[in-house]
PDB file of C-alpha atoms in Angstrom:
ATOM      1  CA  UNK A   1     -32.588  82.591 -53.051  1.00  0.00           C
ATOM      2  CA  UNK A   2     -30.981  81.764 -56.174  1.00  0.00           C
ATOM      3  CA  UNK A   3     -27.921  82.990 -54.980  1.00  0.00           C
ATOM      4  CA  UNK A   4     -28.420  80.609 -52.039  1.00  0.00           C
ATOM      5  CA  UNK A   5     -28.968  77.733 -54.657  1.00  0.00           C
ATOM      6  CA  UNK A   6     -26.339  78.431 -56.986  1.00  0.00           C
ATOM      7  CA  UNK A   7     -23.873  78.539 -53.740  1.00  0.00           C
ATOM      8  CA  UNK A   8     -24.660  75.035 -52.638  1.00  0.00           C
ATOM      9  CA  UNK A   9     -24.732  73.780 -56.311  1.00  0.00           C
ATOM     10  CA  UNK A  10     -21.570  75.132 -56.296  1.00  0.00           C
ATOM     11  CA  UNK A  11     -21.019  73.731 -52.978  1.00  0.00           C
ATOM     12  CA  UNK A  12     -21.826  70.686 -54.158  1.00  0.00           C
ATOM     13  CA  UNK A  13     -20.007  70.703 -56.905  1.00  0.00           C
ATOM     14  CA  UNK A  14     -16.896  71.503 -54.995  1.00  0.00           C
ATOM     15  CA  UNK A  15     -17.978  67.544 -52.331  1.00  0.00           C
ATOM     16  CA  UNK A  16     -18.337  66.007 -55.614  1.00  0.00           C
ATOM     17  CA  UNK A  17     -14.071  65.645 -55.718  1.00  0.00           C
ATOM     18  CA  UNK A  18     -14.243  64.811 -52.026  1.00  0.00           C
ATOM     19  CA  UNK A  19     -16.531  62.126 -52.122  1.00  0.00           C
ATOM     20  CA  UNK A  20     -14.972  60.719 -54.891  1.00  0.00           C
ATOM     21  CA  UNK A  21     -11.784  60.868 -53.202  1.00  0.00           C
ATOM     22  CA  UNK A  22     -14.108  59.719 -49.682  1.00  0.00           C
ATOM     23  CA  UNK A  23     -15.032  56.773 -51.834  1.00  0.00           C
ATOM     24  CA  UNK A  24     -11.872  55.663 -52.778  1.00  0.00           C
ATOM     25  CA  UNK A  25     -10.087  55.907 -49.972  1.00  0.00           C
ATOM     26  CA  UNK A  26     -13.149  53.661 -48.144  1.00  0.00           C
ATOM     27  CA  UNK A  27     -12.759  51.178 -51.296  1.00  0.00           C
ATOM     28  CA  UNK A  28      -8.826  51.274 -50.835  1.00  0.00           C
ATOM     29  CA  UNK A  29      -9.500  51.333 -46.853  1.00  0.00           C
ATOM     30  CA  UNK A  30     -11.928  48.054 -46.955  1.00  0.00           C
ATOM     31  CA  UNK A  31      -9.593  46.222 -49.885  1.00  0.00           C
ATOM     32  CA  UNK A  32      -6.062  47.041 -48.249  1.00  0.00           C
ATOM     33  CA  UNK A  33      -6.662  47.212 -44.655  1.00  0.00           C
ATOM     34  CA  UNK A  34     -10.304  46.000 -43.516  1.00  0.00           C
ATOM     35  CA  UNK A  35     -10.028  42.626 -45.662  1.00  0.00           C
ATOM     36  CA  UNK A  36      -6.647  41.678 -44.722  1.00  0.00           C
ATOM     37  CA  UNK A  37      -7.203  42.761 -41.021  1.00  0.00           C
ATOM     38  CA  UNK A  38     -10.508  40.580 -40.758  1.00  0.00           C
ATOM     39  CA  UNK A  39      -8.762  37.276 -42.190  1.00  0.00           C
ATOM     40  CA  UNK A  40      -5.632  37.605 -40.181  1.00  0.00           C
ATOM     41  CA  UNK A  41      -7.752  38.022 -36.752  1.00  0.00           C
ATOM     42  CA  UNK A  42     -10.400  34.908 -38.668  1.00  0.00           C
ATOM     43  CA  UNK A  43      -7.254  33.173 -38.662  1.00  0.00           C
ATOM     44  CA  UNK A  44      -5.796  34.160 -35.104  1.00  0.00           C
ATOM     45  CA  UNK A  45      -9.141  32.817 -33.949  1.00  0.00           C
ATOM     46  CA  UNK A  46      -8.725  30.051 -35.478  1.00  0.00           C
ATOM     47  CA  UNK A  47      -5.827  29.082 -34.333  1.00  0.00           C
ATOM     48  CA  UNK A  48      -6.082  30.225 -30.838  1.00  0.00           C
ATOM     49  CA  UNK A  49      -9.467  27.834 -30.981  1.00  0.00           C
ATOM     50  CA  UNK A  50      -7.565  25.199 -32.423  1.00  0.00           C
ATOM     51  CA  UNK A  51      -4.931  25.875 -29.749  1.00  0.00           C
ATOM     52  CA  UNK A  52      -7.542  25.861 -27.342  1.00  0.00           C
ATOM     53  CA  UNK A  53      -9.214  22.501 -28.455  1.00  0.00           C
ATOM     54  CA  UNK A  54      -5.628  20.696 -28.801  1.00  0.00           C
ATOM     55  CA  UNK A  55      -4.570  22.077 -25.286  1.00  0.00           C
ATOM     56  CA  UNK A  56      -8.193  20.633 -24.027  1.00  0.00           C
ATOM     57  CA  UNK A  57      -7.140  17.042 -25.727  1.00  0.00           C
ATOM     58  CA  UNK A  58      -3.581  17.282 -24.428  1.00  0.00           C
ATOM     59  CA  UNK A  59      -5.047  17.443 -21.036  1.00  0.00           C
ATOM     60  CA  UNK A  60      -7.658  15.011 -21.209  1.00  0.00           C
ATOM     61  CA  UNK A  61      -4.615  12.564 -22.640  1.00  0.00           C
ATOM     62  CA  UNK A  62      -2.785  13.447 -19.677  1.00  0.00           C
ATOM     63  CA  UNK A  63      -5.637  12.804 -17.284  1.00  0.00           C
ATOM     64  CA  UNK A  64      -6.152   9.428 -18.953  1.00  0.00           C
ATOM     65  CA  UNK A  65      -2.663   8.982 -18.683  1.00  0.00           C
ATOM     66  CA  UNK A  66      -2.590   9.993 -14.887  1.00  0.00           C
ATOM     67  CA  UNK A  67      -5.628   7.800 -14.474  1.00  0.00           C
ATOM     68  CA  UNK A  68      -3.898   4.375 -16.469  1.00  0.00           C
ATOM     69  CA  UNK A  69      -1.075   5.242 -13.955  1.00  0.00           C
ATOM     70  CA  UNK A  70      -2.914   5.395 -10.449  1.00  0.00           C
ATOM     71  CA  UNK A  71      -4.434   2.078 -11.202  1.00  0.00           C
ATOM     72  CA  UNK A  72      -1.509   0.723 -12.233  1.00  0.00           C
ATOM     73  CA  UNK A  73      -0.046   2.009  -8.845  1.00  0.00           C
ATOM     74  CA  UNK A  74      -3.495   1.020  -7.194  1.00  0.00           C
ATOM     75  CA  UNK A  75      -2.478  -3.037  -8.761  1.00  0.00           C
ATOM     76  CA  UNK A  76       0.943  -2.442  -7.606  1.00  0.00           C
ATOM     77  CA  UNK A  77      -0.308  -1.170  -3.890  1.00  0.00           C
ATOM     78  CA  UNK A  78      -2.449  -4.297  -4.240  1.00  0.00           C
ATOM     79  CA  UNK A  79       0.080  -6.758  -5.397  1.00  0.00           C
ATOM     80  CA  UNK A  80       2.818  -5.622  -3.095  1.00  0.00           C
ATOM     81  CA  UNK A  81      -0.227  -6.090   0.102  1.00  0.00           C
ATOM     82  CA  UNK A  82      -0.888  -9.432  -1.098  1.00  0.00           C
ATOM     83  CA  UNK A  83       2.228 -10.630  -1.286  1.00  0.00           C
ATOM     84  CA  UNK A  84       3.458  -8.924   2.535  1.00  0.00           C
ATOM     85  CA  UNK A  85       0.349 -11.215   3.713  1.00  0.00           C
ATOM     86  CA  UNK A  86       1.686 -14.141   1.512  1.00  0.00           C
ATOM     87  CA  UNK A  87       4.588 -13.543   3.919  1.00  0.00           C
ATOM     88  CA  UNK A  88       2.936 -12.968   6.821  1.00  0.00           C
ATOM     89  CA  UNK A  89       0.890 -16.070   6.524  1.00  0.00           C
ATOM     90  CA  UNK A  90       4.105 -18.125   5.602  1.00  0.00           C
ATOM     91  CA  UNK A  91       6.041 -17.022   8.940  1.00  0.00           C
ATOM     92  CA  UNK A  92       2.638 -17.458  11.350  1.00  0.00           C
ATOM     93  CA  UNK A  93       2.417 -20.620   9.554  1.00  0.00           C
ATOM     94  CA  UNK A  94       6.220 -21.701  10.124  1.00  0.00           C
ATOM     95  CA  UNK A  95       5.964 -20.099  13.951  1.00  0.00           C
ATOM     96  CA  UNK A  96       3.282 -22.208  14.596  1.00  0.00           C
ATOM     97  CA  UNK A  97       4.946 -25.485  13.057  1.00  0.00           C
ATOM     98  CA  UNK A  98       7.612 -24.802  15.447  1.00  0.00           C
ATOM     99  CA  UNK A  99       5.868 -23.962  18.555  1.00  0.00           C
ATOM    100  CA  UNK A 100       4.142 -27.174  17.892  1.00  0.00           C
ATOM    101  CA  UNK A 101       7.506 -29.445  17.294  1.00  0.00           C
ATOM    102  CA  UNK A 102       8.465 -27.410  20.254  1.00  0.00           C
ATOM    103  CA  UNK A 103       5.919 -28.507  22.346  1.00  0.00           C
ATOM    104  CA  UNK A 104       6.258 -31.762  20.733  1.00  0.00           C
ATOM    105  CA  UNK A 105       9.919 -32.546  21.802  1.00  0.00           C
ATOM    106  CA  UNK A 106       8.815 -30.584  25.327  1.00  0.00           C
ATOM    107  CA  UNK A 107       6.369 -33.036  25.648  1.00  0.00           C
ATOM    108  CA  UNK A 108       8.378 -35.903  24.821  1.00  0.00           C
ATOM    109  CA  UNK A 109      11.037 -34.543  27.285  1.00  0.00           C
ATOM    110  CA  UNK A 110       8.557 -34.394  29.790  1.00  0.00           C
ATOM    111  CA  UNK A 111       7.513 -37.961  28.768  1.00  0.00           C
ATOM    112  CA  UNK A 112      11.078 -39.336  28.847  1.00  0.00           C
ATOM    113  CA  UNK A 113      11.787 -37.222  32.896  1.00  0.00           C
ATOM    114  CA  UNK A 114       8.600 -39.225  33.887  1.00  0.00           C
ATOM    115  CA  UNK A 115       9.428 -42.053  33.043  1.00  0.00           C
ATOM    116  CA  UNK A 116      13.258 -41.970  34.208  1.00  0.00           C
ATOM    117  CA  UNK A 117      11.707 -40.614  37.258  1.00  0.00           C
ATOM    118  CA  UNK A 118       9.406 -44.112  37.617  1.00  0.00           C
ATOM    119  CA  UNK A 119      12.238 -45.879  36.802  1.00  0.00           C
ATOM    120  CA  UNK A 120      13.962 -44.108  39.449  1.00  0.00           C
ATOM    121  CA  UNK A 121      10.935 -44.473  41.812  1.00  0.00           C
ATOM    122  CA  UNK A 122      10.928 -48.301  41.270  1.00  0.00           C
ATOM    123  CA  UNK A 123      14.430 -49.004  41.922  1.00  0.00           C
ATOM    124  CA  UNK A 124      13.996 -46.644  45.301  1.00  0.00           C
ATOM    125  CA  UNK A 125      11.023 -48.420  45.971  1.00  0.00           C
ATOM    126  CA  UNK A 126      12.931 -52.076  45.278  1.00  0.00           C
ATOM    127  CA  UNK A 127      16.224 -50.420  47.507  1.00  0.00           C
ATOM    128  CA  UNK A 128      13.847 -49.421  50.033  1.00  0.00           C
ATOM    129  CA  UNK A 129      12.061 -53.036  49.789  1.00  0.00           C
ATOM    130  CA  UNK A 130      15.119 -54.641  49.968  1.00  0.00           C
ATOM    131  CA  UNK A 131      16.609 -52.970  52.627  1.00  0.00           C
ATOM    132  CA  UNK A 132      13.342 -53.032  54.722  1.00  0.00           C
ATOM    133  CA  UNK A 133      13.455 -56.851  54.802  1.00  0.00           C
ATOM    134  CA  UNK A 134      17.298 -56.960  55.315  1.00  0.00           C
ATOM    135  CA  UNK A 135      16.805 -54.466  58.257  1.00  0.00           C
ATOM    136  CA  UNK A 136      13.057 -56.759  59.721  1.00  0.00           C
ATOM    137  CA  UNK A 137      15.246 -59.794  59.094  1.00  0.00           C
ATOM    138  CA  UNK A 138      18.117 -57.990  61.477  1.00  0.00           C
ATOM    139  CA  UNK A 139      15.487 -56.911  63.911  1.00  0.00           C
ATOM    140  CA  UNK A 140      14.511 -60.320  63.463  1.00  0.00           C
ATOM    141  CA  UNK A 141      17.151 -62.117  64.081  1.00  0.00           C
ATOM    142  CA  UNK A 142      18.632 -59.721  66.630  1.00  0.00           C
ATOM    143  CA  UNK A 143      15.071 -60.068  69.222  1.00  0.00           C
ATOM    144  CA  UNK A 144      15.080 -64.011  68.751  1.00  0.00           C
ATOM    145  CA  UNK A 145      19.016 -64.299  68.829  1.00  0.00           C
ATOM    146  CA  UNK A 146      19.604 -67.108  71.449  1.00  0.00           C
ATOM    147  CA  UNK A 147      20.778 -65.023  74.189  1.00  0.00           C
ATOM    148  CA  UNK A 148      24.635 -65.673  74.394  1.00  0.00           C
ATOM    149  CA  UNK A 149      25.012 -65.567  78.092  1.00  0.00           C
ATOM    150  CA  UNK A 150      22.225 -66.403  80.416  1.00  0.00           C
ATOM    151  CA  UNK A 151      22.464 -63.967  82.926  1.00  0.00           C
ATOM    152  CA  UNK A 152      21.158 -64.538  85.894  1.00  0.00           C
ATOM    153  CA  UNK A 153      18.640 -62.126  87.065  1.00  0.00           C
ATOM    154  CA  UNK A 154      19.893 -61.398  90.457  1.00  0.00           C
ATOM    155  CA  UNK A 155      23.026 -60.124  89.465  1.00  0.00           C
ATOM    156  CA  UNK A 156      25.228 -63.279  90.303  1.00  0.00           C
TER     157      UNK A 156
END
């Protein structure tokens, strides 16, 4: 047994250079490589969160953006409707102002044919007087028209 001890004592005196060296090489691992490593990926994190949250705010300028510009299209729509009914109104309007000086000059027309047409009515109906009495006063005058010749009614 105290061959057995004096083997790992020398056993562990042989670890002793190899966890010395073990230790360095973890101080030199964790101070060279571990360190470093962990603050560039702290940083990549970082950034790519700070990427993240800038990419997040350039979208949510660029929906307010999009936004600002469909109501300004919606006002535009709006406008452009209003004013095509502005139109609209404005030629029914002038349609109907001259329909009704159309009907007004139809109506004097019709006004003016009537009234040419009494006129003409009146002078047919003073013709037609007129030559009614000349033609009783003919008729007239030819039934009590002294007969000319007396003709005897026998035939002699």
């Amino acid at each position: 047994m105290d061959q057995t001890i004096r083997q790992l004592g020398e056993l562990l005196l042989g670890a002793v250079p190899t966890t010395i060296l073990l230790a360095v090489l973890y101080f030199l691992y964790t101070v060279l490589v571990h360190k470093p490593l962990t603050a560039v990926l702290a940083e990549r994190r970082a950034r790519t969160e700070g990427a993240l949250e800038k990419a997040r705010a350039d979208i949510a300028a660029a929906e307010a953006r999009t936004a600002e510009y469909e109501q300004r299209l919606r006002e535009a729509r709006l406008k452009i409707f209003k004013n095509l009914e502005a139109r609209r109104q404005r030629a029914m309007q002038a349609r109907a102002e001259t329909a009704a000086q159309a009907r007004t000059r139809a109506q004097e027309q019709i006004k003016a044919a009537r009234s040419a047409i009494e006129q003409d009515k009146q002078q047919a109906m003073t013709k037609l007087q007129a030559e009614a009495e000349r033609l009783a006063a003919e008729i007239v005058r030819m039934v009590l028209r002294p007969v000319e010749a007396a003709s005897p009614v026998g035939g002699q």
